[in-house]
Short mmCIF file of C-alpha atoms in Angstrom, two decimals:
data_model
loop_
_atom_site.label_atom_id
_atom_site.label_comp_id
_atom_site.label_asym_id
_atom_site.label_seq_id
_atom_site.Cartn_x
_atom_site.Cartn_y
_atom_site.Cartn_z
CA MET A 223 0.00 0.00 0.00
CA GLN A 224 1.15 3.52 -0.76
CA PRO A 225 1.94 5.50 2.40
CA GLU A 226 0.54 8.91 3.19
CA PRO A 227 2.56 12.14 2.94
CA GLU A 228 4.51 12.56 6.16
CA ASP A 229 6.15 15.33 8.16
CA LEU A 230 9.55 13.89 9.14
CA GLY A 231 10.45 16.83 11.36
CA ALA A 232 13.19 19.46 11.18
CA GLY A 233 11.86 20.89 7.92
CA VAL A 234 11.78 17.62 5.93
CA TRP A 235 8.65 16.16 4.35
CA SER A 236 8.02 12.92 2.42
CA VAL A 237 5.52 12.64 -0.44
CA PRO A 238 4.89 9.26 -2.14
CA VAL A 239 4.37 9.71 -5.89
CA PRO A 240 2.88 6.71 -7.76
CA ILE A 241 4.62 4.90 -10.62
CA PRO A 242 1.84 3.60 -12.88
CA ASP A 243 1.89 -0.14 -13.62
CA ASN A 244 5.21 -0.72 -11.86
CA PRO A 245 5.91 -3.15 -8.98
CA LEU A 246 7.89 -0.43 -7.17
CA ALA A 247 4.51 1.31 -6.76
CA TYR A 248 5.80 4.77 -5.80
CA THR A 249 8.78 7.07 -5.50
CA LEU A 250 9.35 8.89 -2.24
CA VAL A 251 9.89 12.55 -3.06
CA TYR A 252 11.37 14.60 -0.25
CA ALA A 253 10.91 18.33 0.34
CA LEU A 254 13.43 20.28 2.39
CA GLU A 255 12.56 23.64 3.88
CA SER A 256 14.63 26.74 3.12
CA PRO A 257 14.10 30.53 3.37
CA GLN A 258 13.89 30.77 -0.45
CA GLY A 259 11.37 27.98 -0.78
CA PRO A 260 11.50 24.20 -0.56
CA VAL A 261 14.01 22.10 -2.46
CA LEU A 262 12.78 18.72 -3.72
CA ILE A 263 14.87 15.59 -3.84
CA ASP A 264 13.56 13.82 -6.96
CA ALA A 265 10.17 14.57 -8.49
CA GLY A 266 8.49 11.34 -9.62
CA TRP A 267 7.16 9.81 -12.82
CA GLN A 268 5.76 12.01 -15.59
CA HIS A 269 2.06 11.14 -15.40
CA GLU A 270 -1.09 13.05 -14.46
CA ASP A 271 -1.77 10.82 -11.45
CA ALA A 272 1.81 11.32 -10.28
CA TRP A 273 1.56 15.08 -10.74
CA ALA A 274 -1.68 15.20 -8.73
CA ALA A 275 -0.07 13.16 -5.93
CA LEU A 276 2.98 15.43 -5.82
CA ARG A 277 0.92 18.64 -5.92
CA ASP A 278 -1.63 17.49 -3.36
CA GLY A 279 0.96 15.82 -1.14
CA LEU A 280 3.00 19.00 -0.89
CA GLY A 281 -0.22 20.89 -0.30
CA THR A 282 -0.82 18.77 2.79
CA PHE A 283 2.03 20.72 4.38
CA GLY A 284 1.02 24.10 2.98
CA ILE A 285 3.60 23.91 0.17
CA ASP A 286 2.61 25.18 -3.28
CA VAL A 287 4.54 23.73 -6.22
CA ALA A 288 4.87 27.30 -7.49
CA ASP A 289 7.07 28.07 -4.46
CA VAL A 290 9.63 25.32 -5.07
CA HIS A 291 13.18 26.72 -5.17
CA GLY A 292 14.91 23.75 -6.81
CA VAL A 293 14.82 20.05 -7.67
CA VAL A 294 17.84 17.83 -7.03
CA VAL A 295 17.58 14.65 -9.10
CA THR A 296 19.40 11.65 -7.63
CA HIS A 297 19.60 10.08 -11.10
CA PHE A 298 18.03 10.47 -14.52
CA HIS A 299 15.62 7.49 -14.45
CA PRO A 300 12.00 8.46 -15.21
CA ASP A 301 10.56 7.59 -11.80
CA HIS A 302 12.93 10.18 -10.30
CA ALA A 303 13.41 12.85 -12.96
CA GLY A 304 10.15 12.63 -14.92
CA LEU A 305 8.25 15.49 -13.27
CA ALA A 306 11.25 17.76 -12.67
CA GLY A 307 10.58 19.69 -15.87
CA ARG A 308 6.94 20.29 -14.97
CA VAL A 309 7.94 21.53 -11.52
CA ARG A 310 10.39 23.93 -13.18
CA ASP A 311 7.71 25.13 -15.63
CA THR A 312 5.34 25.80 -12.73
CA SER A 313 7.73 27.46 -10.31
CA GLY A 314 10.81 28.62 -12.20
CA ALA A 315 12.88 26.29 -10.02
CA TRP A 316 16.30 25.07 -11.08
CA ILE A 317 16.98 21.39 -11.78
CA ALA A 318 20.30 19.88 -10.70
CA MET A 319 21.90 16.47 -11.23
CA HIS A 320 25.40 15.02 -11.42
CA HIS A 321 27.22 15.94 -14.62
CA ALA A 322 27.56 12.26 -15.69
CA ASP A 323 23.78 11.82 -15.76
CA ALA A 324 23.27 15.24 -17.34
CA GLU A 325 25.35 14.01 -20.27
CA PHE A 326 23.01 11.05 -20.72
CA VAL A 327 19.94 13.28 -20.61
CA ARG A 328 21.37 15.49 -23.37
CA MET A 329 22.07 12.36 -25.43
CA PHE A 330 18.49 11.14 -25.01
CA HIS A 331 17.21 14.46 -26.34
CA THR A 332 19.15 13.93 -29.58
CA THR A 333 18.03 10.30 -30.15
CA ASP A 334 14.55 9.57 -31.47
CA ARG A 335 12.37 6.71 -30.30
CA ALA A 336 12.65 4.71 -33.53
CA HIS A 337 16.42 4.72 -33.22
CA ARG A 338 16.21 3.60 -29.59
CA ARG A 339 13.98 0.67 -30.63
CA THR A 340 16.49 -0.34 -33.30
CA ILE A 341 19.32 -0.19 -30.76
CA GLU A 342 17.39 -2.48 -28.39
CA LEU A 343 16.84 -5.17 -31.04
CA ASP A 344 20.43 -4.98 -32.27
CA SER A 345 21.78 -5.32 -28.74
CA LEU A 346 19.67 -8.42 -28.08
CA ARG A 347 20.91 -10.05 -31.30
CA ARG A 348 24.50 -9.24 -30.37
CA ALA A 349 23.95 -10.88 -26.97
CA GLY A 350 22.94 -14.07 -28.79
CA ALA A 351 19.15 -13.91 -28.92
CA ALA A 352 17.57 -15.64 -31.90
CA ASP A 353 15.32 -13.63 -34.19
CA SER A 354 12.46 -15.95 -33.20
CA GLU A 355 12.77 -14.60 -29.63
CA LEU A 356 12.50 -10.95 -30.65
CA THR A 357 9.58 -8.64 -31.20
CA ASP A 358 9.65 -4.97 -32.13
CA PRO A 359 9.56 -2.98 -28.87
CA PRO A 360 6.26 -1.06 -28.56
CA GLN A 361 6.71 2.63 -29.24
CA GLY A 362 4.16 3.49 -26.59
CA GLY A 363 6.27 1.78 -23.93
CA GLN A 364 9.01 4.38 -24.15
CA VAL A 365 8.86 7.51 -22.03
CA ASP A 366 9.97 11.00 -22.96
CA PRO A 367 13.46 11.93 -21.80
CA PRO A 368 13.66 13.99 -18.60
CA ALA A 369 14.26 17.72 -18.64
CA ILE A 370 17.80 18.91 -19.26
CA PRO A 371 19.16 20.21 -15.93
CA ASP A 372 20.11 23.83 -15.31
CA ARG A 373 22.90 22.92 -12.90
CA GLU A 374 25.42 20.09 -12.74
CA LEU A 375 26.81 18.75 -9.48
CA SER A 376 30.11 17.12 -8.56
CA ASP A 377 31.13 14.88 -5.69
CA ARG A 378 31.19 16.64 -2.29
CA GLU A 379 29.58 19.80 -3.70
CA LEU A 380 26.98 21.58 -1.58
CA VAL A 381 23.50 21.95 -3.08
CA ASP A 382 21.88 25.40 -3.22
CA LEU A 383 19.78 24.94 -0.08
CA PRO A 384 19.88 28.29 1.74
CA GLY A 385 20.45 28.06 5.47
CA ARG A 386 21.20 24.34 5.39
CA SER A 387 24.02 21.96 4.43
CA LEU A 388 23.06 19.37 1.80
CA ARG A 389 26.15 17.70 0.38
CA THR A 390 26.39 15.69 -2.86
CA ILE A 391 27.85 12.19 -2.50
CA TRP A 392 28.60 10.70 -5.92
CA THR A 393 27.60 7.02 -5.90
CA PRO A 394 27.83 5.68 -9.47
CA GLY A 395 26.60 2.21 -10.38
CA HIS A 396 22.82 2.23 -10.75
CA SER A 397 23.45 5.14 -13.13
CA PRO A 398 26.74 6.83 -14.04
CA GLY A 399 25.82 9.97 -12.15
CA HIS A 400 23.75 8.62 -9.29
CA ILE A 401 24.10 10.73 -6.15
CA CYS A 402 23.16 10.42 -2.52
CA LEU A 403 22.57 13.59 -0.54
CA HIS A 404 23.80 14.05 3.01
CA LEU A 405 21.84 16.53 5.09
CA GLU A 406 24.69 17.42 7.39
CA ASP A 407 22.60 19.66 9.66
CA GLY A 408 20.13 16.83 10.24
CA ASP A 409 22.28 13.67 10.24
CA ARG A 410 20.19 12.17 7.44
CA ILE A 411 21.15 10.74 4.07
CA PHE A 412 18.86 10.57 1.03
CA THR A 413 20.04 7.50 -0.87
CA GLY A 414 17.89 7.53 -4.02
CA ASP A 415 18.12 3.99 -5.38
CA HIS A 416 21.67 3.36 -4.16
CA VAL A 417 20.76 1.81 -0.79
CA LEU A 418 17.22 0.49 -0.35
CA PRO A 419 15.99 -1.36 2.75
CA ARG A 420 14.87 -4.65 1.18
CA ILE A 421 15.75 -4.77 -2.53
CA THR A 422 18.79 -3.99 -4.64
CA PRO A 423 18.74 -1.64 -7.64
CA HIS A 424 19.34 -2.72 -11.19
CA VAL A 425 23.01 -2.40 -12.20
CA GLY A 426 23.49 -3.01 -15.92
CA LEU A 427 26.04 -2.52 -18.67
CA TYR A 428 24.72 -0.70 -21.77
CA PRO A 429 25.80 -1.49 -24.48
CA TYR A 430 26.63 -4.98 -23.25
CA ASP A 431 30.27 -4.83 -24.32
CA ILE A 432 31.07 -1.13 -24.03
CA PRO A 433 34.81 -0.96 -23.19
CA ASP A 434 36.47 0.47 -20.09
CA VAL A 435 33.25 0.73 -18.06
CA ASP A 436 32.58 -1.34 -14.94
CA PRO A 437 29.24 -0.22 -13.43
CA LEU A 438 29.06 -3.04 -10.88
CA GLY A 439 32.62 -2.34 -9.77
CA GLN A 440 31.64 1.30 -9.36
CA PHE A 441 28.50 0.33 -7.48
CA LEU A 442 30.42 -1.87 -5.04
CA GLY A 443 32.94 0.92 -4.52
CA SER A 444 30.10 3.38 -3.91
CA LEU A 445 28.61 1.05 -1.30
CA ASP A 446 31.98 0.91 0.44
CA LYS A 447 32.06 4.69 0.35
CA VAL A 448 28.71 5.23 2.06
CA SER A 449 29.18 2.34 4.48
CA ALA A 450 32.01 4.33 6.06
CA MET A 451 29.69 7.28 6.80
CA SER A 452 28.28 7.83 10.27
CA VAL A 453 24.69 8.77 9.47
CA ASP A 454 21.71 8.14 11.71
CA GLN A 455 18.75 7.89 9.34
CA VAL A 456 18.52 6.61 5.76
CA LEU A 457 15.80 8.06 3.52
CA PRO A 458 15.62 6.03 0.29
CA ALA A 459 13.53 6.77 -2.79
CA HIS A 460 11.51 3.54 -2.47
CA GLN A 461 9.97 1.46 0.30
CA TYR A 462 10.66 3.08 3.69
CA ARG A 463 13.27 4.91 5.77
CA PHE A 464 15.51 2.95 8.11
CA ASN A 465 18.62 3.07 10.29
CA GLY A 466 21.84 1.13 9.78
CA LEU A 467 23.36 2.43 6.55
CA SER A 468 26.64 0.55 6.95
CA GLY A 469 25.04 -2.81 7.68
CA ARG A 470 22.62 -2.58 4.77
CA ALA A 471 25.39 -1.51 2.37
CA ARG A 472 27.44 -4.55 3.41
CA GLU A 473 24.44 -6.83 2.81
CA ILE A 474 24.09 -5.53 -0.74
CA ILE A 475 27.80 -6.04 -1.39
CA GLU A 476 27.50 -9.62 -0.14
CA HIS A 477 24.51 -10.21 -2.43
CA HIS A 478 26.51 -9.17 -5.49
CA GLU A 479 29.52 -11.25 -4.45
CA GLU A 480 27.20 -14.26 -4.34
CA ARG A 481 25.88 -13.30 -7.77
CA LEU A 482 29.42 -13.08 -9.12
CA THR A 483 30.04 -16.60 -7.85
CA GLU A 484 26.88 -17.79 -9.63
CA VAL A 485 28.02 -16.23 -12.92
CA THR A 486 31.50 -17.73 -12.55
CA ALA A 487 29.99 -21.20 -12.14
CA LEU A 488 28.38 -20.89 -15.61
CA LEU A 489 31.69 -20.10 -17.30
CA SER A 490 34.17 -22.64 -18.64
CA SER A 491 36.80 -22.94 -21.35
CA ARG A 492 33.98 -23.35 -23.86
CA PRO A 493 32.71 -19.98 -25.16
CA THR A 494 29.20 -19.16 -23.94
CA THR A 495 27.04 -16.35 -25.30
CA LEU A 496 25.88 -13.59 -23.02
CA TRP A 497 22.30 -14.65 -23.78
CA ASP A 498 22.89 -18.24 -22.63
CA LEU A 499 24.71 -17.06 -19.52
CA THR A 500 21.80 -14.77 -18.69
CA ALA A 501 19.25 -17.53 -19.22
CA GLY A 502 21.23 -19.79 -16.87
CA LEU A 503 21.09 -17.39 -13.94
CA THR A 504 18.45 -17.33 -11.22
CA TRP A 505 15.86 -14.59 -11.63
CA ARG A 506 12.71 -13.61 -9.76
CA HIS A 507 10.66 -15.03 -12.63
CA ALA A 508 11.41 -18.02 -14.84
CA TRP A 509 13.36 -17.09 -17.98
CA ALA A 510 10.66 -18.56 -20.22
CA ASP A 511 8.07 -16.26 -18.63
CA MET A 512 10.08 -13.04 -18.87
CA ALA A 513 9.04 -10.37 -21.35
CA GLN A 514 11.59 -9.05 -23.85
CA GLY A 515 12.17 -5.85 -21.90
CA SER A 516 12.89 -7.81 -18.74
CA ARG A 517 15.26 -10.10 -20.62
CA ARG A 518 17.08 -7.07 -22.02
CA MET A 519 17.61 -5.73 -18.50
CA ALA A 520 18.64 -9.17 -17.26
CA ALA A 521 21.27 -9.42 -20.00
CA ALA A 522 22.58 -5.98 -19.02
CA GLU A 523 22.83 -7.07 -15.40
CA ALA A 524 24.64 -10.27 -16.38
CA ALA A 525 26.99 -8.24 -18.59
CA ALA A 526 27.78 -5.95 -15.66
CA HIS A 527 28.72 -8.91 -13.48
CA ILE A 528 30.85 -10.43 -16.22
CA ARG A 529 32.62 -7.09 -16.70
CA THR A 530 33.56 -7.10 -13.02
CA LEU A 531 34.84 -10.67 -13.42
CA GLU A 532 36.89 -9.45 -16.39
CA THR A 533 38.28 -6.62 -14.28
CA ARG A 534 39.22 -9.13 -11.58
CA GLY A 535 40.91 -11.42 -14.11
CA VAL A 536 38.38 -14.24 -13.72
CA ALA A 537 36.69 -14.09 -17.15
CA ARG A 538 37.46 -12.79 -20.61
CA ARG A 539 35.62 -12.20 -23.84
CA GLU A 540 36.29 -14.74 -26.58
CA GLY A 541 36.93 -12.99 -29.89
CA THR A 542 35.46 -9.72 -31.07
CA ASP A 543 32.73 -10.92 -33.43
CA ASP A 544 29.06 -11.41 -32.62
CA PRO A 545 27.40 -12.89 -30.70
CA ILE A 546 29.22 -11.76 -27.56
CA ARG A 547 30.82 -14.79 -25.88
CA TYR A 548 32.83 -15.34 -22.70
CA VAL A 549 35.16 -17.95 -21.26
CA LEU A 550 36.73 -18.59 -17.88
CA ARG A 551 40.22 -17.14 -17.85
#
């Protein structure tokens, strides 16, 4: 069930914003008080129901969207950045995100939907999927790219939150520019999707064989980074707030180490396609029952784990032709 908007005390409010037809159900948008107007952390999915929930939820605390001073986006994914542009149009607020994600947003604005559908099918074929397993991705299933930010943040930079200290903590992995935000005057950390209380975020490699990029390695390093912080309360973008940042970060690291072991067990001296490796892994749903979009994300997650194994010297790619194949080093 979706929670109600909540006053968390010390000038911090939580507003759940629904994600239509998604098992995550909602994004927790946070509002932080300042003399120049509230600053939002994330904004929610671009949908009329989501907009109504954000507007009315803020209104519960006497906050008008027109008074918003700024929106800090933890990462560019649509359930976090989707409504940022509409908030800016309504209030004149600035939008800020890490420069690595801002680069992706600009790229999305120069790539049309038809081209993105072609890229998806080509990537699945390169992974080793047979044409009989592929269908043309529905155009209606793609969302518009988020608004291009006005400001770009770097690691350790303070956000424009007058009278308060909100520091950017760069935590790449789930996205290249994912950030957590440490409210230093309140001993709270807003973790976006980086550290969630019960689930782990998707960490994928796109394209599947892009060189010199190790998103899972970055993610594990980012978890190490935040696990060393002494912060009392964790405010994630999904599920619920909790205490024990370090312990939860270590649990997620352990989960991925177990996953790396599972991937390693599928490798041998015989070249195996990325598609077959992905199909051999354990997923929440049976491989045969997974839709094409879910399989595409699964292959990206498998590719990210294999890349980390490559970085560690455990696996290597066999040849440079398609389909993409790997062997145990």
